[in-house]
mmCIF file of C-alpha atoms and ligand atoms in Angstrom:
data_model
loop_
_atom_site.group_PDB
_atom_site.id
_atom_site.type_symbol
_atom_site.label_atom_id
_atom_site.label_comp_id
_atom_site.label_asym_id
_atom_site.label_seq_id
_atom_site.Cartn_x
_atom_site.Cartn_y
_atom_site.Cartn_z
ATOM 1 C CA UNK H 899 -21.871 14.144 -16.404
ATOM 2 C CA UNK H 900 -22.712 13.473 -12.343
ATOM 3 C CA UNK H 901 -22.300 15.778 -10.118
ATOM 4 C CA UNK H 902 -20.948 14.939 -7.200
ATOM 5 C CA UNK H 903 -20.127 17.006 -3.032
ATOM 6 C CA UNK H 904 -17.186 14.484 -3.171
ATOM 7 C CA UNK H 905 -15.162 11.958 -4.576
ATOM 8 C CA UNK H 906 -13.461 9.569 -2.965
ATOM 9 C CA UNK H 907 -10.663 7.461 -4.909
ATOM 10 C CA UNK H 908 -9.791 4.212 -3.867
ATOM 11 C CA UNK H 909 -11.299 1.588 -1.566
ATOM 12 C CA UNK H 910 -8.958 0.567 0.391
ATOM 13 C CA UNK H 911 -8.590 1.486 4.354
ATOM 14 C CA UNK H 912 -7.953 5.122 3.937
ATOM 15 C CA UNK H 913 -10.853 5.341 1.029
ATOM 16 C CA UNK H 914 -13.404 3.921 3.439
ATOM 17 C CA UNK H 915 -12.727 5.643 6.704
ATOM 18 C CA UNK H 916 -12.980 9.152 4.326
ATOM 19 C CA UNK H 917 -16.450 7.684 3.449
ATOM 20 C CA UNK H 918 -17.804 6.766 6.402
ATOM 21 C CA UNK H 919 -16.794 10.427 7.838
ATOM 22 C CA UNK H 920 -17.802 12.340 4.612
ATOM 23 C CA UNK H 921 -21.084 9.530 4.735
ATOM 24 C CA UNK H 922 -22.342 10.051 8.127
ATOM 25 C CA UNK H 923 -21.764 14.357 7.404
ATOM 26 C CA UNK H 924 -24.349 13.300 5.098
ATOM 27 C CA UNK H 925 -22.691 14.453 1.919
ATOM 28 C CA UNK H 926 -23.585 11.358 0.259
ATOM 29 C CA UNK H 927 -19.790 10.323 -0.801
ATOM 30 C CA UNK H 928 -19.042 8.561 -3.997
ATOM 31 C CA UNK H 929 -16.204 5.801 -3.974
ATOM 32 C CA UNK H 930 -14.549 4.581 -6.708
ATOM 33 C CA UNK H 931 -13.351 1.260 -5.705
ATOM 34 C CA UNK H 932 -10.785 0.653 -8.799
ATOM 35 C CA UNK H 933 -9.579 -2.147 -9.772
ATOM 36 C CA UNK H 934 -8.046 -3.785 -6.678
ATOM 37 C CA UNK H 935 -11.744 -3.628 -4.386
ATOM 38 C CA UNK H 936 -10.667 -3.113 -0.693
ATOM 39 C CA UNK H 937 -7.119 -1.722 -1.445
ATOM 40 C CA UNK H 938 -3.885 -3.662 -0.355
ATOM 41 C CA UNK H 939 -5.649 -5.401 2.972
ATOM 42 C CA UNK H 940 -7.971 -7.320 1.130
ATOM 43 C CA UNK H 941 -5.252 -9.460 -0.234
ATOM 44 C CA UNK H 942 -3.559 -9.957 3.225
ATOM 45 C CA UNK H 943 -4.786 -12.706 5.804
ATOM 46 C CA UNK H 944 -5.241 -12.119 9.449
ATOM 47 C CA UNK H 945 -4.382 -8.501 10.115
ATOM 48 C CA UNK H 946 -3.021 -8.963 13.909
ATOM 49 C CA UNK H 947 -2.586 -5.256 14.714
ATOM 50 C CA UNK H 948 -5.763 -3.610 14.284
ATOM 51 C CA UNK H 949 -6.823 -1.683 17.597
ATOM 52 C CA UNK H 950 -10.312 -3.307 19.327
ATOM 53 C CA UNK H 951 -9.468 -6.909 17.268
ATOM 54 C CA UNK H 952 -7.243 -8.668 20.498
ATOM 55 C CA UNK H 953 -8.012 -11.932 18.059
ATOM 56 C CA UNK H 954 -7.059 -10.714 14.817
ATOM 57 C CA UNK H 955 -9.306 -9.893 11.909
ATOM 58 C CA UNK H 956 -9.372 -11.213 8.215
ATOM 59 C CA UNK H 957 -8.068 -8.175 5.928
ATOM 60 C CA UNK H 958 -10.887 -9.089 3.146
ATOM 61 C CA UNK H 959 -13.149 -8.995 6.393
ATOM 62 C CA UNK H 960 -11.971 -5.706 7.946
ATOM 63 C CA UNK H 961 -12.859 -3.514 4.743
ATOM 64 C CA UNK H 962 -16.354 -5.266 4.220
ATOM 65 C CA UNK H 963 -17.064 -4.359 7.445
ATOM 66 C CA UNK H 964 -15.328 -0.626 6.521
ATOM 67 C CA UNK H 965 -17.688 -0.922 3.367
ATOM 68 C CA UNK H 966 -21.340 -1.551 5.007
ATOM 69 C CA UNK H 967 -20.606 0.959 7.613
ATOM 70 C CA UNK H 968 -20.092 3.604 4.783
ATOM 71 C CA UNK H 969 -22.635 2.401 3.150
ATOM 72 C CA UNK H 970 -25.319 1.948 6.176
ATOM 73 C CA UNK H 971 -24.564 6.160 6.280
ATOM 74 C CA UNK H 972 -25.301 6.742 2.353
ATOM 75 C CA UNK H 973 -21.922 6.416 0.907
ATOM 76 C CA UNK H 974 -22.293 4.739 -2.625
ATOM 77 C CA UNK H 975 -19.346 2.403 -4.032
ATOM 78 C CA UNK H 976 -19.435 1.558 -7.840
ATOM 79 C CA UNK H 977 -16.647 -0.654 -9.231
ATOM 80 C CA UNK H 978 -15.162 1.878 -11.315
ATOM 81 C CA UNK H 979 -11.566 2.751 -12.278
ATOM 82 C CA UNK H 980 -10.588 6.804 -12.412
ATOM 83 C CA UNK H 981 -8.290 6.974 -16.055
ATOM 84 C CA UNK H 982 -8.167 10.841 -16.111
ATOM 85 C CA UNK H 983 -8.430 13.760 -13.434
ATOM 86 C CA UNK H 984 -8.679 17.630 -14.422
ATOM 87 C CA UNK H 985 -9.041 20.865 -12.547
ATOM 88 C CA UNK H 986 -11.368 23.562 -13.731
ATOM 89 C CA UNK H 987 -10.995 26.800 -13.779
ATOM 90 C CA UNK H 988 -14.341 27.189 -11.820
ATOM 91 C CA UNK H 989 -12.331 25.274 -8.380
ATOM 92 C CA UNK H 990 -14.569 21.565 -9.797
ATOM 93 C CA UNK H 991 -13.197 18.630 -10.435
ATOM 94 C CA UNK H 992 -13.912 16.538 -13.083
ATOM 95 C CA UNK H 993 -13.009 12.591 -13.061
ATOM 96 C CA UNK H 994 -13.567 9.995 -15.759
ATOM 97 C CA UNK H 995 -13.838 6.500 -16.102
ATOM 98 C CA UNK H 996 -14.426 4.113 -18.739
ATOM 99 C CA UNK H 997 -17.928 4.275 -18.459
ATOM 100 C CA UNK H 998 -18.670 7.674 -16.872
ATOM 101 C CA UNK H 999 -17.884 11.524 -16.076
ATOM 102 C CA UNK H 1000 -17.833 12.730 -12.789
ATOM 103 C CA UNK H 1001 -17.854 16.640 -11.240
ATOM 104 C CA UNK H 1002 -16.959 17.012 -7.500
ATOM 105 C CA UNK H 1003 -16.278 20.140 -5.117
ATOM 106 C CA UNK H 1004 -14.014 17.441 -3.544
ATOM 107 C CA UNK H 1005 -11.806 14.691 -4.040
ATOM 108 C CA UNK H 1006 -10.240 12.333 -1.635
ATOM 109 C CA UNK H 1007 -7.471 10.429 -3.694
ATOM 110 C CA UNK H 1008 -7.051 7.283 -1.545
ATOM 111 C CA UNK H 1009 -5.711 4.803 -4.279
ATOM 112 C CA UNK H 1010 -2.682 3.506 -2.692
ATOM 113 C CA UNK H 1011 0.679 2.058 -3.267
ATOM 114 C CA UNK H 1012 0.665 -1.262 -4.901
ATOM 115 C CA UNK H 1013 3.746 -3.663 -3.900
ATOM 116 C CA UNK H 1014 6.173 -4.213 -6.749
ATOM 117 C CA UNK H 1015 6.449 -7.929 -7.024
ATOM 118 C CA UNK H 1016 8.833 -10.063 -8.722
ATOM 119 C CA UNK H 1017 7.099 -10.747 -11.768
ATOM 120 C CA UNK H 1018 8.128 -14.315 -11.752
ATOM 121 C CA UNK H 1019 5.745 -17.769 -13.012
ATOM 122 C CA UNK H 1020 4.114 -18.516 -10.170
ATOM 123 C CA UNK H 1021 4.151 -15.951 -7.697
ATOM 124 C CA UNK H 1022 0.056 -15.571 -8.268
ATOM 125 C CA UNK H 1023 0.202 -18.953 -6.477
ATOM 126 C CA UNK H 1024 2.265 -18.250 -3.648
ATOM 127 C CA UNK H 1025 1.076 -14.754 -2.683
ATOM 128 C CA UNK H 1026 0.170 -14.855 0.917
ATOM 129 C CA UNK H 1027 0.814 -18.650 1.031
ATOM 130 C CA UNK H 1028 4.758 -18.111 1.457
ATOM 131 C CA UNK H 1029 5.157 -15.174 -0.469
ATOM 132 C CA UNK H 1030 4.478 -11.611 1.293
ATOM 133 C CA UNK H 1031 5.629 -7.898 0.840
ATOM 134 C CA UNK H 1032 4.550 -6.715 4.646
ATOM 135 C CA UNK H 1033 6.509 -8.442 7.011
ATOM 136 C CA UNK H 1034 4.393 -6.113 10.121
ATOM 137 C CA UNK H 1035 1.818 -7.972 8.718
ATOM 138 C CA UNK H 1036 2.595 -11.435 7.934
ATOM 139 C CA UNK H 1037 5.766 -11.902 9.614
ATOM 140 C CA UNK H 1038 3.996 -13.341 12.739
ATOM 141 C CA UNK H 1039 3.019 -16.974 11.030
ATOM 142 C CA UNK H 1040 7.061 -17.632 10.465
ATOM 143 C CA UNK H 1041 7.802 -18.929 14.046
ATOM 144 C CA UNK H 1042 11.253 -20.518 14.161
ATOM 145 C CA UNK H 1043 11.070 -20.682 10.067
ATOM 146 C CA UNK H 1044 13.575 -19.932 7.470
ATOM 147 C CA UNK H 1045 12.765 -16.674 5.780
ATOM 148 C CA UNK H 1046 14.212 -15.173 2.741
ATOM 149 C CA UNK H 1047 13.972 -11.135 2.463
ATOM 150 C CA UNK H 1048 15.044 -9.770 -1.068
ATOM 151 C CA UNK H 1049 16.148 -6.539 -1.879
ATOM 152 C CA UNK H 1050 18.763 -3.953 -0.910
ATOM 153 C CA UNK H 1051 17.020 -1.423 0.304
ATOM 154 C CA UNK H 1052 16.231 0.578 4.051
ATOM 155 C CA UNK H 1053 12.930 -1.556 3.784
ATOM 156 C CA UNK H 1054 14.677 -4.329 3.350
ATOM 157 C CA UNK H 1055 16.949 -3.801 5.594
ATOM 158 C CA UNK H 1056 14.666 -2.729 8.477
ATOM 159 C CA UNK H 1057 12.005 -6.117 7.689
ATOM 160 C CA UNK H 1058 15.271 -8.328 7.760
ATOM 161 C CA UNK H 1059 15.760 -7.252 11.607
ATOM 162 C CA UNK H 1060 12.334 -7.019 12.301
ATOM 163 C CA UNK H 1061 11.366 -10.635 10.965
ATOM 164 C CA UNK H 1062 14.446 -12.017 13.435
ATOM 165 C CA UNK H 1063 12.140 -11.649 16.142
ATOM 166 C CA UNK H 1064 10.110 -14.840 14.701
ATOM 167 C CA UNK H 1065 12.116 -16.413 12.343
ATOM 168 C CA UNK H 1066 15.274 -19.110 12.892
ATOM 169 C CA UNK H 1067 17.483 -17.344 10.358
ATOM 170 C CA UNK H 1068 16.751 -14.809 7.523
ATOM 171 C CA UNK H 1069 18.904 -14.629 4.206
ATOM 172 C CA UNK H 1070 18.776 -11.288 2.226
ATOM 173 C CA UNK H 1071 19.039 -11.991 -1.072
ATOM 174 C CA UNK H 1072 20.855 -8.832 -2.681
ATOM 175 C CA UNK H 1073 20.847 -8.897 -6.458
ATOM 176 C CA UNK H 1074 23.923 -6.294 -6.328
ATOM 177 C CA UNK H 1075 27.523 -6.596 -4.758
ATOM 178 C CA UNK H 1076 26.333 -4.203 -2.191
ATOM 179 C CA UNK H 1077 23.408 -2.613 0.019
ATOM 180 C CA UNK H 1078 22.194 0.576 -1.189
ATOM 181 C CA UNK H 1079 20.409 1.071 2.515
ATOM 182 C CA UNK H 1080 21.627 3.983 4.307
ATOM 183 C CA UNK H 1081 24.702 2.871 6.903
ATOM 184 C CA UNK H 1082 22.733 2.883 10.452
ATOM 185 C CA UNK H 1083 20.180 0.231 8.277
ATOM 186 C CA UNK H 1084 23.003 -1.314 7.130
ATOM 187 C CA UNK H 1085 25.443 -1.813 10.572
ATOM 188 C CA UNK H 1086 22.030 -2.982 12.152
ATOM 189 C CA UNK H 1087 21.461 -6.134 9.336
ATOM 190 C CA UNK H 1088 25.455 -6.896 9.704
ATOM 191 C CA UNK H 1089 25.736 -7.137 13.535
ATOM 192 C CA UNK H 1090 22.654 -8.922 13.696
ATOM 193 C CA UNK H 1091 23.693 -13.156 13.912
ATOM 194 C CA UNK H 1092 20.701 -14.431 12.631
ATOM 195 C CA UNK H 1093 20.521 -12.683 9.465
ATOM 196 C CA UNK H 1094 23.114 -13.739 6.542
ATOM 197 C CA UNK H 1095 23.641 -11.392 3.880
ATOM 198 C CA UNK H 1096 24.117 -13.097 0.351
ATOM 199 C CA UNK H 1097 24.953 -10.610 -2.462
ATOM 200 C CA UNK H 1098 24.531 -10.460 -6.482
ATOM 201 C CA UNK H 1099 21.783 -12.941 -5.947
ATOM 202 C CA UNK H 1100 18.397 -13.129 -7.000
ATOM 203 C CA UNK H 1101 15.442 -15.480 -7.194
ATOM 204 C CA UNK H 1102 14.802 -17.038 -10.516
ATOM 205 C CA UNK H 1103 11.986 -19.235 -9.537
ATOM 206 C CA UNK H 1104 9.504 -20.462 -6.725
ATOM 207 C CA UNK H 1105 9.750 -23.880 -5.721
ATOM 208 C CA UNK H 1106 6.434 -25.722 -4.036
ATOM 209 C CA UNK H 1107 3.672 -27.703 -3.873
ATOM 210 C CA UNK H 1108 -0.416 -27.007 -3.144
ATOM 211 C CA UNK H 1109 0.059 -26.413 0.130
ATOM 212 C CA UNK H 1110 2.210 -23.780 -0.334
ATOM 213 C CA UNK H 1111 6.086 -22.642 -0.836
ATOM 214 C CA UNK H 1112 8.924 -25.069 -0.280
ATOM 215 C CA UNK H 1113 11.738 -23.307 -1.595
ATOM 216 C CA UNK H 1114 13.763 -21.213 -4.048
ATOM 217 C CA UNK H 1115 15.888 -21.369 -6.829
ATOM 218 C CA UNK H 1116 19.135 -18.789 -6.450
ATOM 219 C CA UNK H 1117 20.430 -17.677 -9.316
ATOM 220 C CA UNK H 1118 24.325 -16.343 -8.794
ATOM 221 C CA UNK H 1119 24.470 -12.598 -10.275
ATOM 222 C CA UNK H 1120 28.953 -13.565 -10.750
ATOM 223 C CA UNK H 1121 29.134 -17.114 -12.037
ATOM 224 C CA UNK H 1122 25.467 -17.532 -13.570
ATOM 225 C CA UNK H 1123 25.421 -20.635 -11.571
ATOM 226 C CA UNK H 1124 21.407 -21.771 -10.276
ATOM 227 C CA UNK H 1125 20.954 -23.420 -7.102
ATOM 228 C CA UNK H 1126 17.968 -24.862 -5.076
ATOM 229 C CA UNK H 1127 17.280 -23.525 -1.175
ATOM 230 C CA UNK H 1128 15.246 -24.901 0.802
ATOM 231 C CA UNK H 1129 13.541 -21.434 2.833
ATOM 232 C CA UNK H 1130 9.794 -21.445 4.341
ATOM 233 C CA UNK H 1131 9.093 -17.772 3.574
ATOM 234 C CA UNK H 1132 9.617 -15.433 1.152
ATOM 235 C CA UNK H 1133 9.260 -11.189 1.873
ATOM 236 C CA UNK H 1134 9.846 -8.926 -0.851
ATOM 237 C CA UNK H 1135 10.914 -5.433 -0.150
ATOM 238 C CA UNK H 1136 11.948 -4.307 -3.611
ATOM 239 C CA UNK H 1137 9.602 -0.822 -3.269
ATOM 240 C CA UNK H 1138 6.284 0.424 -3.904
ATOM 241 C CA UNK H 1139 4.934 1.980 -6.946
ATOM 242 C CA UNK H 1140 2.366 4.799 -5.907
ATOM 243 C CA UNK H 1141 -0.833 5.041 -8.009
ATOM 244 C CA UNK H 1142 -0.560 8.246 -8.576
ATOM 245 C CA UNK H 1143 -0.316 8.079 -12.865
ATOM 246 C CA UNK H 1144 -3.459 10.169 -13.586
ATOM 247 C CA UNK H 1145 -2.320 12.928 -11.338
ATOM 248 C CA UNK H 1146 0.792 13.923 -13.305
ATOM 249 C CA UNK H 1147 1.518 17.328 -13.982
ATOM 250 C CA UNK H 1148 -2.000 18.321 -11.648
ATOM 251 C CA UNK H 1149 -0.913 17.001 -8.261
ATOM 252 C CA UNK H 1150 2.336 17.757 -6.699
ATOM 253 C CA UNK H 1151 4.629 14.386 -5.779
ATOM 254 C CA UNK H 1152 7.991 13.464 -4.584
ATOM 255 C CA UNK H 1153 10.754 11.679 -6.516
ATOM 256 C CA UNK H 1154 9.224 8.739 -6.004
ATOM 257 C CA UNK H 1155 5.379 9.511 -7.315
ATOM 258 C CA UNK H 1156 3.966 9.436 -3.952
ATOM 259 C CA UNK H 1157 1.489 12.588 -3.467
ATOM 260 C CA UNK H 1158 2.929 15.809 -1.757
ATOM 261 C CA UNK H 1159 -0.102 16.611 0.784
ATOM 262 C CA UNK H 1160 0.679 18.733 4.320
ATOM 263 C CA UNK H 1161 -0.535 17.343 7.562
ATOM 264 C CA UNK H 1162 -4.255 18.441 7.012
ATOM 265 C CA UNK H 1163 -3.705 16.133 3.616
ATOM 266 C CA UNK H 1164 -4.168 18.991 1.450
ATOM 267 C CA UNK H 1165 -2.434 18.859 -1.860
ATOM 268 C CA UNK H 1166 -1.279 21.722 -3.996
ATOM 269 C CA UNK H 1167 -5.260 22.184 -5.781
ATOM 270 C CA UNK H 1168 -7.574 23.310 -3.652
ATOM 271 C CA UNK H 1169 -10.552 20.614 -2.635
ATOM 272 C CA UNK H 1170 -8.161 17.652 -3.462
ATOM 273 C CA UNK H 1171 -6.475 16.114 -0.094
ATOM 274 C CA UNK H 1172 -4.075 12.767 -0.039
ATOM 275 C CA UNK H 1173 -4.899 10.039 2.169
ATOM 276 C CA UNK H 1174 -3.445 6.328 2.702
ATOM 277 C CA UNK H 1175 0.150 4.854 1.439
ATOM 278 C CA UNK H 1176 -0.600 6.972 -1.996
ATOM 279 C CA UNK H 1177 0.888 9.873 0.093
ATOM 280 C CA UNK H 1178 3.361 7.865 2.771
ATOM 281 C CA UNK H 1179 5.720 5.550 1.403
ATOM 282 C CA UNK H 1180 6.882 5.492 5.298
ATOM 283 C CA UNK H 1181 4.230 3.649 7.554
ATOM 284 C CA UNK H 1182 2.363 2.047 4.922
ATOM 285 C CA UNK H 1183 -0.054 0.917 8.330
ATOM 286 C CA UNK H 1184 -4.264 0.205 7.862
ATOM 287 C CA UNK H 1185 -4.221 2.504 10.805
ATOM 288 C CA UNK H 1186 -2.092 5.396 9.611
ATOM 289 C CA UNK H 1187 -4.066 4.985 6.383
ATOM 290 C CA UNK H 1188 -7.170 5.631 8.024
ATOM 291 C CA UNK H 1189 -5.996 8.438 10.197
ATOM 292 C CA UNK H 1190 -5.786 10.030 7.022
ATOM 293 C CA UNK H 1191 -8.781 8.990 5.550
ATOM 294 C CA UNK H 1192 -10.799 10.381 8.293
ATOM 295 C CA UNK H 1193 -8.827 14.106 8.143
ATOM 296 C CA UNK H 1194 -8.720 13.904 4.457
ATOM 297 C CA UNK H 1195 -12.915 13.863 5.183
ATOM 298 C CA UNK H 1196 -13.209 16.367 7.917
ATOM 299 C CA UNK H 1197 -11.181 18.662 5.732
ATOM 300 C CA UNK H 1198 -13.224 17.955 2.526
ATOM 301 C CA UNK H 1199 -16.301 18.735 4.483
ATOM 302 C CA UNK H 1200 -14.950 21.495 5.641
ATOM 303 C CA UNK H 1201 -13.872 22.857 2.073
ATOM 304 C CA UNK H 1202 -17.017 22.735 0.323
ATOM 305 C CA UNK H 1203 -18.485 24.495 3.196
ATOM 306 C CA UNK H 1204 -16.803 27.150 2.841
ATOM 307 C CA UNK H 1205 -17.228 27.039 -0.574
ATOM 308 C CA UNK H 1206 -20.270 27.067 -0.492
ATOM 309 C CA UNK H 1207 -20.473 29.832 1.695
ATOM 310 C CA UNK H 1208 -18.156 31.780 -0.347
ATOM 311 C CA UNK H 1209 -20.319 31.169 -3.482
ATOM 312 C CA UNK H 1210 -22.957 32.367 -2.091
ATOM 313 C CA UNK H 1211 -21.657 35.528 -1.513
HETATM 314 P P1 NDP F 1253 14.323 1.230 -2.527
HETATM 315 O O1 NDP F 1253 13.875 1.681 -3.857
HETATM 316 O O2 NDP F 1253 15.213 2.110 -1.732
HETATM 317 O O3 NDP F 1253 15.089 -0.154 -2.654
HETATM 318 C C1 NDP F 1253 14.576 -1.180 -3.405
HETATM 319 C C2 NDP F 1253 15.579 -2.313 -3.390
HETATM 320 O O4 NDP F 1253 15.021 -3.405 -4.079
HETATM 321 C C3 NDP F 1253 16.903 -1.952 -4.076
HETATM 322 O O5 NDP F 1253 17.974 -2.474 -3.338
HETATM 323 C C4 NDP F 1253 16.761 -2.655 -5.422
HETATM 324 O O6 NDP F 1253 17.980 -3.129 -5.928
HETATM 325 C C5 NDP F 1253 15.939 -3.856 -5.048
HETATM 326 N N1 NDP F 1253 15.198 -4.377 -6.188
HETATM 327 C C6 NDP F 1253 14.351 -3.713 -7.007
HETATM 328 N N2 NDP F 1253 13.850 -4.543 -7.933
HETATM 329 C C7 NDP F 1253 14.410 -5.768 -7.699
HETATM 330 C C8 NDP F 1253 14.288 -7.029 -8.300
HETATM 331 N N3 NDP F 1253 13.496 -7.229 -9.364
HETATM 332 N N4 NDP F 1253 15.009 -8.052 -7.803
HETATM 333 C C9 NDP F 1253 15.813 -7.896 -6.745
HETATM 334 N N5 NDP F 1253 15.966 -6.706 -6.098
HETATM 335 C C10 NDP F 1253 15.264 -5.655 -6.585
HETATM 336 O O7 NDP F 1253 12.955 0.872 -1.744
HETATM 337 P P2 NDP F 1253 12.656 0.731 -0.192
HETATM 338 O O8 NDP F 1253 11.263 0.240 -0.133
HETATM 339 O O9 NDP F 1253 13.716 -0.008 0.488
HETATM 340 O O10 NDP F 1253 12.676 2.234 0.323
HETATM 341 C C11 NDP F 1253 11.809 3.221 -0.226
HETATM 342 C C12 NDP F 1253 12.034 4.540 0.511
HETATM 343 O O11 NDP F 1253 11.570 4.424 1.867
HETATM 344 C C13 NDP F 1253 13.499 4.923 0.595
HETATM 345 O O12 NDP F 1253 13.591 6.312 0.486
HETATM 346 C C14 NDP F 1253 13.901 4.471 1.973
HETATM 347 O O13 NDP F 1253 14.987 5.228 2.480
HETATM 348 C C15 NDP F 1253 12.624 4.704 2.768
HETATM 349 N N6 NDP F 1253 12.549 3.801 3.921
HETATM 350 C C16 NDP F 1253 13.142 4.196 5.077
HETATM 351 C C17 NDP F 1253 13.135 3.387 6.173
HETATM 352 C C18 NDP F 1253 13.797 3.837 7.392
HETATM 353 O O14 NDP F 1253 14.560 4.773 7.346
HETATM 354 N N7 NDP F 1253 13.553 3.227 8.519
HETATM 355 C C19 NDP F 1253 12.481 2.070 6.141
HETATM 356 C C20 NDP F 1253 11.922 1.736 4.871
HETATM 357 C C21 NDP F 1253 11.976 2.576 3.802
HETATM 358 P P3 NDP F 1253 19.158 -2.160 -6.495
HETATM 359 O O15 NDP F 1253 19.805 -1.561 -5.273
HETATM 360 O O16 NDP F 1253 20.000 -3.108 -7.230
HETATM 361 O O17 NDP F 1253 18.466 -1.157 -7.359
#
């Protein structure tokens, strides 16, 4: 068993900021990367909308640069996976992995919200390469394109309209006979003339080549008919899944998994505060995420000092 001032879950934007602030309060934080090192950015290309960066920055770049800062202040990243979290009785925490046992006075959870892809062959290949799930983020390199959007949600919905500001035309591929978006989402994808709204539709399969995505194959939800389209861009918006497993029936959450925390990021157990897209399924931003991380680490640091004070006592 370590024992640790803090842990800090998840190494993805809102992981590092929380380390660099917990880091350079020198209480030496401990991040555990898990699986997907550098969180949801890392897997994105040029992220155009990061403040001080007028020329864009690589996402893989942006958190190694997030990484050595933490680091250059005594944070310490291992490439470890949390599989179970428990509180004890004495206010600790104690956090395992495959291959070790941890004890904090603090933990930062920070692992995210992964996409939920389509699951179909090929995808791997496409992903970032005419397949995307952030249209903020990627929507930017489809300049007078054709761009499919699939799903039937408000996020669907809402990245339909927003990716008519670059694209030609944008189909929304519905798998149902109808939107479930709420009706103001709705009324703003149907008055809007570039967008086309096909129903009980889905994609069965990617069509392409090396250099990238070429085109889809439809398959008709009614008549089980399959037919080819020819579409430069692909954005799923068919949810998130929160990564919030190991936290059930500890951690408060909403209906949809993501973390309950209050606007200091505190959660419902004392010395454990949200930060990043685990707890907002609503900006899902690198710079919301860190706005968090950094007030999820001012309010750790905070915590165990009063803690500490209190213990002493
Ligand atoms: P939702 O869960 O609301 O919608 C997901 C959509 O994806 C559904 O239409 C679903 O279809 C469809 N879908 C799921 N799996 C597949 C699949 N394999 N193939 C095809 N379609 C699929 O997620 P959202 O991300 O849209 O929204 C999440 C939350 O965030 C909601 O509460 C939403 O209101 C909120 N939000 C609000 C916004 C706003 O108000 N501006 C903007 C964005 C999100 P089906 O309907 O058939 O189940």
């Amino acid at each position: 068993m370590e024992e640790r001032d803090v842990i800090i879950l998840g190494s993805g934007v809102a992981g590092l900021t929380a380390a660099i602030y917990n880091a350079r309060a020198e209480l030496k934080p401990l991040v555990l990367t898990g699986m997907a090192d550098g969180g949801q950015i890392a897997t994105t290309t040029v992220v155009e909308n990061w403040p001080g960066e007028p020329d864009g920055i690589m996402g893989p770049e942006l958190v190694q640069r997030m990484k050595r800062q933490a680091e250059k202040f005594g944070a310490e990243t291992r490439f470890e996976q949390a599989v179970s979290y428990k509180a004890n009785e004495d206010g600790t925490h104690t956090i395992k992995t495959d291959s070790n046992e941890y004890q904090a006075l603090a933990v930062i959870v920070a692992t995210g919200a992964s996409a939920r892809w389509l699951g179909l062959p090929d995808e791997e290949k496409y992903k970032s390469n005419g397949v995307h799930t952030c249209a903020t983020c990627d929507g930017a390199f489809y300049k007078n394109k054709d761009i499919v959007v699939v799903g039937g949600g408000d996020a669907a919905c809402e990245e339909s309209d927003f990716l008519t500001r670059f694209a030609r035309k944008v189909t929304l591929l519905v798998r149902k006979d109808r939107l479930r978006a709420s009706l103001p989402m709705r009324e703003r994808v149907e008055k809007n003339p570039k967008i086309t709204i096909r129903s009980l539709a889905q994609i069965s399969r990617y069509l392409g080549d090396e250099k990238g995505l070429r085109g889809i194959v439809v398959h008709d939800n009614k008549t089980g008919e399959e037919s080819e389209m020819k579409v430069d861009g692909v954005f799923l918006a068919i949810g998130h899944v929160p990564n919030t497993s190991i936290f059930k029936g500890a951690l408060d959450m909403d209906e949809l998994g993501y973390l309950r925390a209050d606007q200091h990021t505190e959660t419902n157990i004392p010395g454990v505060f949200a930060a990043g897209d685990v707890a907002d399924h609503y900006f899902r931003q690198a710079i919301t995420a860190a706005g968090t991380g950094a007030a999820a680490a001012i309010r750790a640091e905070k915590y165990i000092a009063s803690k500490r004070h209190a213990d002493r006592r």
